[in-house]
Short mmCIF file of C-alpha atoms in Angstrom, two decimals:
data_model
loop_
_atom_site.label_atom_id
_atom_site.label_comp_id
_atom_site.label_asym_id
_atom_site.label_seq_id
_atom_site.Cartn_x
_atom_site.Cartn_y
_atom_site.Cartn_z
CA UNK A 1 27.56 -12.07 -2.46
CA UNK A 2 29.71 -9.28 -3.93
CA UNK A 3 28.45 -10.03 -7.44
CA UNK A 4 24.87 -10.04 -6.17
CA UNK A 5 25.30 -6.63 -4.54
CA UNK A 6 26.96 -5.28 -7.67
CA UNK A 7 24.07 -6.41 -9.87
CA UNK A 8 21.63 -4.99 -7.34
CA UNK A 9 23.31 -1.60 -7.56
CA UNK A 10 23.15 -1.74 -11.36
CA UNK A 11 19.43 -2.45 -11.31
CA UNK A 12 18.77 0.30 -8.76
CA UNK A 13 20.61 2.64 -11.10
CA UNK A 14 17.61 2.38 -13.45
CA UNK A 15 15.33 5.25 -12.46
CA UNK A 16 12.05 3.56 -13.39
CA UNK A 17 12.83 0.37 -11.50
CA UNK A 18 14.20 2.30 -8.52
CA UNK A 19 10.91 4.16 -8.20
CA UNK A 20 8.90 0.96 -8.51
CA UNK A 21 11.10 -0.84 -5.96
CA UNK A 22 10.90 2.06 -3.50
CA UNK A 23 7.14 2.21 -3.89
CA UNK A 24 6.83 -1.53 -3.28
CA UNK A 25 9.00 -1.25 -0.17
CA UNK A 26 6.73 1.45 1.21
CA UNK A 27 3.69 -0.64 0.30
CA UNK A 28 5.08 -3.75 2.06
CA UNK A 29 5.89 -1.79 5.19
CA UNK A 30 2.39 -0.34 5.02
CA UNK A 31 0.92 -3.82 4.85
CA UNK A 32 2.86 -4.76 8.00
CA UNK A 33 1.55 -1.65 9.73
CA UNK A 34 -1.99 -2.54 8.70
CA UNK A 35 -1.74 -6.06 10.08
CA UNK A 36 -0.40 -5.00 13.49
CA UNK A 37 -2.51 -1.88 13.99
CA UNK A 38 -5.78 -3.40 12.80
CA UNK A 39 -5.17 -6.54 14.85
CA UNK A 40 -4.80 -4.37 17.94
CA UNK A 41 -7.96 -2.46 17.08
CA UNK A 42 -9.97 -5.66 16.61
CA UNK A 43 -8.78 -7.07 19.92
CA UNK A 44 -9.69 -3.77 21.59
CA UNK A 45 -13.29 -3.69 20.37
CA UNK A 46 -14.00 -7.43 19.93
CA UNK A 47 -11.88 -10.54 20.50
CA UNK A 48 -9.67 -13.30 19.03
CA UNK A 49 -12.49 -14.94 17.08
CA UNK A 50 -13.29 -11.68 15.30
CA UNK A 51 -9.58 -11.12 14.63
CA UNK A 52 -9.44 -14.47 12.88
CA UNK A 53 -12.35 -13.45 10.66
CA UNK A 54 -10.73 -10.11 9.83
CA UNK A 55 -7.50 -11.86 8.82
CA UNK A 56 -9.55 -14.29 6.74
CA UNK A 57 -11.14 -11.32 4.97
CA UNK A 58 -7.65 -10.05 4.17
CA UNK A 59 -6.84 -13.31 2.35
CA UNK A 60 -9.78 -15.08 0.73
CA UNK A 61 -10.98 -12.33 -1.67
CA UNK A 62 -7.66 -12.56 -3.52
CA UNK A 63 -8.70 -15.95 -4.83
CA UNK A 64 -11.26 -14.36 -7.14
CA UNK A 65 -9.70 -10.93 -7.70
CA UNK A 66 -6.31 -12.08 -9.01
CA UNK A 67 -7.48 -12.99 -12.54
CA UNK A 68 -9.60 -9.82 -12.68
CA UNK A 69 -6.56 -7.74 -11.77
CA UNK A 70 -4.58 -9.44 -14.54
CA UNK A 71 -7.20 -8.57 -17.15
CA UNK A 72 -7.46 -4.99 -15.91
CA UNK A 73 -3.70 -4.50 -16.10
CA UNK A 74 -3.79 -5.72 -19.70
CA UNK A 75 -6.61 -3.35 -20.63
CA UNK A 76 -5.62 -0.22 -18.67
CA UNK A 77 -2.51 1.88 -18.21
CA UNK A 78 -0.74 -0.01 -15.41
CA UNK A 79 0.65 3.02 -13.60
CA UNK A 80 -2.79 4.61 -13.35
CA UNK A 81 -4.32 1.39 -12.08
CA UNK A 82 -1.53 0.96 -9.52
CA UNK A 83 -2.00 4.53 -8.32
CA UNK A 84 -5.78 4.07 -8.03
CA UNK A 85 -5.35 0.79 -6.12
CA UNK A 86 -3.02 2.29 -3.52
CA UNK A 87 -4.97 5.54 -3.20
CA UNK A 88 -8.20 3.62 -2.62
CA UNK A 89 -6.60 1.36 0.00
CA UNK A 90 -5.17 4.40 1.73
CA UNK A 91 -8.65 5.93 1.95
CA UNK A 92 -10.07 2.69 3.32
CA UNK A 93 -7.44 2.52 6.06
CA UNK A 94 -7.97 6.21 6.89
CA UNK A 95 -11.65 5.50 7.58
CA UNK A 96 -10.74 3.35 10.60
CA UNK A 97 -9.17 6.06 12.80
CA UNK A 98 -11.94 8.48 11.84
CA UNK A 99 -14.60 6.01 13.02
CA UNK A 100 -12.56 5.27 16.14
CA UNK A 101 -12.35 8.95 17.09
CA UNK A 102 -16.11 9.24 16.54
CA UNK A 103 -16.71 6.07 18.62
CA UNK A 104 -18.67 4.60 15.72
CA UNK A 105 -16.37 1.76 14.66
CA UNK A 106 -17.93 -1.72 14.64
CA UNK A 107 -16.15 -4.97 13.88
CA UNK A 108 -18.43 -5.45 10.87
CA UNK A 109 -16.87 -2.30 9.37
CA UNK A 110 -13.46 -3.94 9.64
CA UNK A 111 -14.70 -7.07 7.85
CA UNK A 112 -15.75 -4.93 4.91
CA UNK A 113 -12.60 -2.80 4.90
CA UNK A 114 -10.39 -5.89 5.03
CA UNK A 115 -12.29 -7.62 2.20
CA UNK A 116 -12.29 -4.61 -0.12
CA UNK A 117 -8.61 -3.93 0.62
CA UNK A 118 -7.79 -7.54 -0.29
CA UNK A 119 -9.74 -7.28 -3.53
CA UNK A 120 -7.85 -4.12 -4.50
CA UNK A 121 -4.41 -5.31 -3.38
CA UNK A 122 -4.18 -7.94 -6.11
CA UNK A 123 -3.53 -5.19 -8.64
CA UNK A 124 -0.22 -4.39 -6.95
CA UNK A 125 0.57 -8.08 -6.31
CA UNK A 126 0.03 -9.06 -9.96
CA UNK A 127 1.89 -5.99 -11.21
CA UNK A 128 4.94 -6.88 -9.11
CA UNK A 129 5.15 -10.26 -10.85
CA UNK A 130 4.21 -9.23 -14.36
CA UNK A 131 5.56 -5.72 -14.98
CA UNK A 132 9.21 -6.09 -13.94
CA UNK A 133 10.34 -7.25 -17.43
CA UNK A 134 9.11 -3.90 -18.74
CA UNK A 135 11.41 -2.05 -16.32
CA UNK A 136 14.70 -3.98 -16.62
CA UNK A 137 16.62 -5.95 -19.22
CA UNK A 138 16.18 -9.71 -19.30
CA UNK A 139 19.60 -10.48 -17.84
CA UNK A 140 18.72 -8.26 -14.86
CA UNK A 141 15.55 -10.11 -13.87
CA UNK A 142 17.12 -12.18 -11.09
CA UNK A 143 18.63 -9.10 -9.47
CA UNK A 144 15.39 -7.13 -9.77
CA UNK A 145 13.29 -9.96 -8.33
CA UNK A 146 15.79 -10.44 -5.50
CA UNK A 147 15.40 -6.80 -4.49
CA UNK A 148 11.61 -7.01 -4.64
CA UNK A 149 11.59 -10.22 -2.61
CA UNK A 150 13.89 -8.57 -0.08
CA UNK A 151 11.13 -5.99 0.46
CA UNK A 152 8.84 -8.79 1.65
CA UNK A 153 11.39 -10.16 4.08
CA UNK A 154 12.50 -6.76 5.36
CA UNK A 155 8.91 -5.70 5.93
CA UNK A 156 8.27 -8.94 7.83
CA UNK A 157 11.25 -8.32 10.13
CA UNK A 158 11.10 -4.55 10.62
CA UNK A 159 7.47 -3.64 9.95
CA UNK A 160 5.73 -5.40 12.86
CA UNK A 161 8.33 -4.20 15.38
CA UNK A 162 8.07 -0.56 14.26
CA UNK A 163 4.27 -0.76 14.06
CA UNK A 164 4.07 -2.25 17.54
CA UNK A 165 6.28 0.54 18.91
CA UNK A 166 4.12 3.21 17.27
CA UNK A 167 0.90 1.62 18.49
CA UNK A 168 2.33 1.43 22.01
CA UNK A 169 3.51 5.05 22.04
CA UNK A 170 0.94 7.04 20.05
CA UNK A 171 -1.91 4.55 19.72
CA UNK A 172 -3.43 2.49 16.93
CA UNK A 173 -5.43 5.36 15.33
CA UNK A 174 -2.35 7.47 14.61
CA UNK A 175 -0.48 4.38 13.44
CA UNK A 176 -3.27 3.80 10.91
CA UNK A 177 -3.03 7.43 9.77
CA UNK A 178 0.67 6.86 9.04
CA UNK A 179 -0.27 3.66 7.27
CA UNK A 180 -2.78 5.49 5.07
CA UNK A 181 -0.11 8.08 4.27
CA UNK A 182 2.24 5.31 3.09
CA UNK A 183 -0.34 4.22 0.54
CA UNK A 184 -0.66 7.83 -0.65
CA UNK A 185 3.12 7.97 -1.16
CA UNK A 186 3.00 4.73 -3.16
CA UNK A 187 0.19 6.14 -5.32
CA UNK A 188 2.27 9.25 -6.05
CA UNK A 189 5.29 7.13 -6.96
CA UNK A 190 3.17 5.02 -9.33
CA UNK A 191 2.03 8.13 -11.18
CA UNK A 192 5.68 8.98 -11.85
CA UNK A 193 6.44 5.60 -13.40
CA UNK A 194 6.95 5.35 -17.18
CA UNK A 195 3.97 4.21 -19.27
CA UNK A 196 4.95 0.50 -18.83
CA UNK A 197 3.75 -0.39 -22.32
CA UNK A 198 4.05 -3.92 -23.66
CA UNK A 199 7.48 -4.84 -24.96
CA UNK A 200 6.05 -6.62 -27.99
CA UNK A 201 2.58 -6.66 -29.44
CA UNK A 202 0.85 -9.97 -30.08
CA UNK A 203 0.94 -11.06 -33.70
CA UNK A 204 -2.83 -11.51 -33.83
CA UNK A 205 -5.75 -11.00 -31.46
CA UNK A 206 -6.38 -14.01 -29.27
CA UNK A 207 -9.74 -15.71 -29.27
CA UNK A 208 -11.89 -14.84 -26.25
CA UNK A 209 -11.45 -18.26 -24.67
CA UNK A 210 -7.69 -18.06 -25.19
CA UNK A 211 -7.46 -14.56 -23.83
CA UNK A 212 -9.22 -15.19 -20.60
CA UNK A 213 -8.60 -18.88 -20.02
CA UNK A 214 -11.31 -21.44 -19.36
CA UNK A 215 -13.35 -21.55 -16.18
CA UNK A 216 -14.86 -18.74 -14.13
CA UNK A 217 -11.48 -17.77 -12.65
CA UNK A 218 -9.56 -17.95 -15.92
CA UNK A 219 -7.28 -20.71 -14.66
CA UNK A 220 -7.24 -22.45 -18.03
CA UNK A 221 -4.56 -20.07 -19.28
CA UNK A 222 -2.05 -21.88 -17.06
CA UNK A 223 -2.48 -25.08 -19.08
CA UNK A 224 -1.08 -23.25 -22.09
CA UNK A 225 2.24 -23.07 -20.20
CA UNK A 226 2.86 -26.45 -18.53
CA UNK A 227 6.14 -25.37 -16.94
CA UNK A 228 4.43 -22.36 -15.34
CA UNK A 229 1.65 -24.64 -14.09
CA UNK A 230 4.27 -26.81 -12.35
CA UNK A 231 5.88 -23.70 -10.85
CA UNK A 232 2.47 -22.62 -9.57
CA UNK A 233 1.88 -25.97 -7.90
CA UNK A 234 5.33 -25.81 -6.31
CA UNK A 235 4.57 -22.30 -5.06
CA UNK A 236 1.28 -23.49 -3.58
CA UNK A 237 3.14 -26.30 -1.82
CA UNK A 238 5.76 -23.93 -0.40
CA UNK A 239 3.09 -21.60 0.97
CA UNK A 240 1.13 -24.54 2.37
CA UNK A 241 4.20 -25.76 4.28
CA UNK A 242 4.88 -22.21 5.43
CA UNK A 243 1.36 -22.11 6.88
CA UNK A 244 1.95 -25.38 8.75
CA UNK A 245 5.30 -24.16 10.06
CA UNK A 246 3.90 -20.80 11.19
CA UNK A 247 1.35 -22.58 13.40
CA UNK A 248 4.04 -24.98 14.59
CA UNK A 249 6.60 -22.41 15.80
CA UNK A 250 4.93 -21.23 19.04
CA UNK A 251 4.13 -24.79 20.10
CA UNK A 252 7.67 -25.89 19.18
CA UNK A 253 9.09 -23.20 21.48
CA UNK A 254 6.71 -23.93 24.32
CA UNK A 255 6.49 -27.72 24.34
CA UNK A 256 9.76 -28.82 22.71
CA UNK A 257 12.34 -26.16 23.59
CA UNK A 258 10.60 -24.92 26.76
CA UNK A 259 11.72 -21.43 25.72
CA UNK A 260 8.49 -19.46 26.19
CA UNK A 261 7.42 -16.31 24.38
CA UNK A 262 10.93 -14.85 24.29
CA UNK A 263 12.23 -17.94 22.56
CA UNK A 264 9.39 -17.73 20.07
CA UNK A 265 10.41 -14.18 19.20
CA UNK A 266 14.03 -15.25 18.74
CA UNK A 267 12.99 -18.13 16.50
CA UNK A 268 10.78 -15.99 14.28
CA UNK A 269 13.49 -13.34 14.02
CA UNK A 270 16.01 -16.00 13.01
CA UNK A 271 13.64 -17.25 10.32
CA UNK A 272 13.15 -13.73 8.97
CA UNK A 273 16.85 -12.88 8.99
CA UNK A 274 17.74 -16.15 7.24
CA UNK A 275 15.11 -15.58 4.56
CA UNK A 276 16.31 -12.02 3.94
CA UNK A 277 19.93 -13.13 3.54
CA UNK A 278 18.80 -16.02 1.34
CA UNK A 279 16.95 -13.67 -0.99
CA UNK A 280 20.01 -11.43 -1.34
CA UNK A 281 22.81 -14.02 -1.46
CA UNK A 282 21.11 -17.29 -2.39
CA UNK A 283 20.72 -16.71 -6.15
CA UNK A 284 24.49 -16.58 -6.55
CA UNK A 285 24.99 -19.99 -4.92
CA UNK A 286 22.87 -22.12 -7.24
CA UNK A 287 22.57 -19.83 -10.24
CA UNK A 288 24.66 -22.04 -12.54
CA UNK A 289 22.23 -24.95 -12.36
CA UNK A 290 19.50 -25.48 -14.97
CA UNK A 291 15.98 -24.51 -13.81
CA UNK A 292 14.76 -27.96 -12.73
CA UNK A 293 17.64 -28.98 -10.42
CA UNK A 294 18.00 -25.38 -9.31
CA UNK A 295 14.50 -25.38 -7.81
CA UNK A 296 14.89 -28.92 -6.46
CA UNK A 297 18.12 -28.02 -4.62
CA UNK A 298 16.55 -24.93 -3.03
CA UNK A 299 13.43 -26.76 -1.82
CA UNK A 300 15.20 -29.95 -0.76
CA UNK A 301 18.07 -28.26 1.10
CA UNK A 302 15.70 -26.10 3.12
CA UNK A 303 13.50 -29.11 3.96
CA UNK A 304 16.50 -31.15 5.13
CA UNK A 305 17.71 -28.41 7.44
CA UNK A 306 14.19 -27.88 8.77
CA UNK A 307 13.96 -31.56 9.65
CA UNK A 308 16.98 -31.21 11.95
CA UNK A 309 14.83 -29.03 14.23
CA UNK A 310 13.45 -32.28 15.65
CA UNK A 311 16.94 -32.93 17.11
CA UNK A 312 17.78 -29.40 18.32
CA UNK A 313 18.91 -29.50 21.98
CA UNK A 314 18.25 -25.84 22.78
CA UNK A 315 17.01 -22.51 21.45
CA UNK A 316 20.38 -21.36 20.07
CA UNK A 317 20.79 -24.45 17.89
CA UNK A 318 17.15 -24.34 16.80
CA UNK A 319 17.45 -20.67 15.78
CA UNK A 320 20.62 -21.44 13.80
CA UNK A 321 19.01 -24.40 12.01
CA UNK A 322 15.85 -22.49 11.18
CA UNK A 323 17.87 -19.53 9.94
CA UNK A 324 19.84 -21.85 7.65
CA UNK A 325 16.62 -23.51 6.42
CA UNK A 326 14.98 -20.21 5.53
CA UNK A 327 18.26 -19.04 3.96
CA UNK A 328 18.13 -22.09 1.69
CA UNK A 329 14.46 -21.49 0.86
CA UNK A 330 14.94 -17.73 0.40
CA UNK A 331 15.79 -17.64 -3.33
CA UNK A 332 12.90 -19.93 -4.33
CA UNK A 333 10.45 -17.16 -5.22
CA UNK A 334 13.19 -15.21 -7.00
CA UNK A 335 13.91 -18.16 -9.27
CA UNK A 336 10.24 -19.01 -9.74
CA UNK A 337 9.21 -15.48 -10.65
CA UNK A 338 12.13 -14.93 -13.02
CA UNK A 339 11.43 -18.20 -14.79
CA UNK A 340 7.74 -17.35 -15.18
CA UNK A 341 8.61 -13.93 -16.60
CA UNK A 342 10.87 -15.54 -19.20
CA UNK A 343 8.47 -18.29 -20.19
CA UNK A 344 5.28 -16.23 -20.59
CA UNK A 345 4.83 -13.68 -23.40
CA UNK A 346 4.36 -10.12 -22.27
CA UNK A 347 0.88 -9.83 -23.77
CA UNK A 348 -0.56 -12.47 -21.40
CA UNK A 349 1.81 -12.23 -18.44
CA UNK A 350 -0.61 -10.20 -16.32
CA UNK A 351 -3.38 -12.78 -16.77
CA UNK A 352 -1.05 -15.66 -16.01
CA UNK A 353 0.14 -13.89 -12.84
CA UNK A 354 -3.47 -13.33 -11.80
CA UNK A 355 -4.38 -16.98 -12.35
CA UNK A 356 -1.32 -18.07 -10.37
CA UNK A 357 -2.40 -15.86 -7.49
CA UNK A 358 -5.78 -17.62 -7.33
CA UNK A 359 -4.02 -20.92 -6.65
CA UNK A 360 -1.18 -19.69 -4.46
CA UNK A 361 -3.49 -17.61 -2.24
CA UNK A 362 -5.00 -20.83 -0.93
CA UNK A 363 -1.67 -22.28 0.21
CA UNK A 364 -0.96 -20.42 3.44
CA UNK A 365 -4.49 -20.45 4.94
CA UNK A 366 -4.96 -24.14 4.13
CA UNK A 367 -1.56 -24.95 5.59
CA UNK A 368 -2.37 -22.98 8.74
CA UNK A 369 -5.63 -24.87 9.19
CA UNK A 370 -3.96 -28.25 8.65
CA UNK A 371 -0.97 -27.35 10.82
CA UNK A 372 -2.98 -27.03 14.01
CA UNK A 373 -4.70 -30.37 13.45
CA UNK A 374 -1.47 -32.20 12.61
CA UNK A 375 0.43 -30.78 15.57
CA UNK A 376 -2.37 -31.76 17.94
CA UNK A 377 -2.49 -35.25 16.49
CA UNK A 378 1.14 -36.33 16.18
CA UNK A 379 2.99 -33.83 18.36
CA UNK A 380 5.70 -31.28 17.66
CA UNK A 381 8.62 -33.55 16.57
CA UNK A 382 6.31 -35.53 14.31
CA UNK A 383 5.02 -32.36 12.66
CA UNK A 384 8.57 -31.12 12.08
CA UNK A 385 9.38 -34.38 10.29
CA UNK A 386 6.15 -34.26 8.29
CA UNK A 387 7.01 -30.75 7.04
CA UNK A 388 10.55 -31.85 6.20
CA UNK A 389 9.46 -34.99 4.35
CA UNK A 390 6.73 -33.09 2.52
CA UNK A 391 9.31 -30.50 1.48
CA UNK A 392 11.65 -33.20 0.16
CA UNK A 393 8.76 -34.72 -1.81
CA UNK A 394 7.86 -31.30 -3.17
CA UNK A 395 11.47 -30.82 -4.25
CA UNK A 396 11.14 -33.87 -6.48
CA UNK A 397 8.34 -32.26 -8.51
CA UNK A 398 10.63 -29.98 -10.56
CA UNK A 399 12.88 -32.98 -11.27
CA UNK A 400 10.05 -35.30 -12.29
CA UNK A 401 7.83 -32.86 -14.21
CA UNK A 402 8.64 -33.14 -17.94
CA UNK A 403 7.67 -29.51 -18.50
CA UNK A 404 10.48 -28.30 -16.25
CA UNK A 405 13.02 -31.02 -17.03
CA UNK A 406 12.82 -30.09 -20.70
CA UNK A 407 13.84 -26.48 -20.05
CA UNK A 408 17.32 -26.15 -21.44
CA UNK A 409 19.00 -23.94 -23.94
CA UNK A 410 18.05 -20.30 -23.96
CA UNK A 411 16.04 -20.25 -20.76
CA UNK A 412 18.67 -22.10 -18.74
CA UNK A 413 21.51 -20.06 -20.21
CA UNK A 414 19.78 -16.75 -19.53
CA UNK A 415 19.08 -17.82 -15.97
CA UNK A 416 22.78 -18.60 -15.57
CA UNK A 417 23.91 -15.31 -17.04
CA UNK A 418 22.04 -13.32 -14.43
CA UNK A 419 24.12 -14.76 -11.60
CA UNK A 420 27.58 -15.17 -13.13
#
């Protein structure tokens, strides 16, 4: 843990990365504000069914916009594109309180705002995955990705609580004004970033079909990097199981633990705290392993601990077990992202990140849809065991996939150096 904190301080000592990290933290907190405040607005003017559609609009457009964002980042100055993305999303969010104050807001407006915001947001999402190697040295990638992943977890723990408090005290419109201001701050920070030019230029121009990948979404580029394709499938599986688990938690508290809404809050908080600690401390625990067993240990350990939830006698034990499970899972995306950044050349990394987003964006919504059906069909304990067994099976994929098992030498050594 001490070594992890020391490396984190070293990375934050780099001015360019510090600005990017701070901007991403503000952006993540802004996303949490958006989710809570807009959800409250939708429920105020419509109902739960419309809220579900708004949330769907926040997710589905990313399936098609990820590859487009990757190509744009390759063809445009990244900092300008990042600033334009966040400024535009800030303006979109600012429209909502204006329409509310004029009593002209309709739920159809929110569908459009959510969809356009989702389309734009992929620029920042792809940039977070693809541009970090231009801001830090290669041996610092794990530390940098840990700090960026910590933003996600911190926003998930703190953001909704703060947003709920602001909505309750000053109302949703003013909360959305603050949210829009956070996007403006992120846009200003992006403009102060360095040019973020490519580290190395490609030796020769790629053919059009190679540059964009085959298929309408450009997914063919992933087949040029089999190990990255396996990582993408693992990431999809992790998000799918997360979707199932998210639907499971309230029913687990109500029907299995008999803990009610308070217990549900405790359980979700434990999951968030465990994930945050896992992101910060987890890389140092399994960093000496080669990539394939490293990923397998993270996925399998978390799945095993999650399975013990089916035996938990009370809320305290369940919260401890879930916190340990999410702690074990926490470093997964740090390892996955660092490995992708090392395996993919800089000149195509944006497009690969965009193609990966198309696949991974489907994981959580599909898992959420399946989770409700499975829980209704086999009950809470059965669903817990299904998630655990599926996680153990997913953990075998990095061990069995030749593309990942063959990763030794420089990649494995560099991954080890970042945590020793």
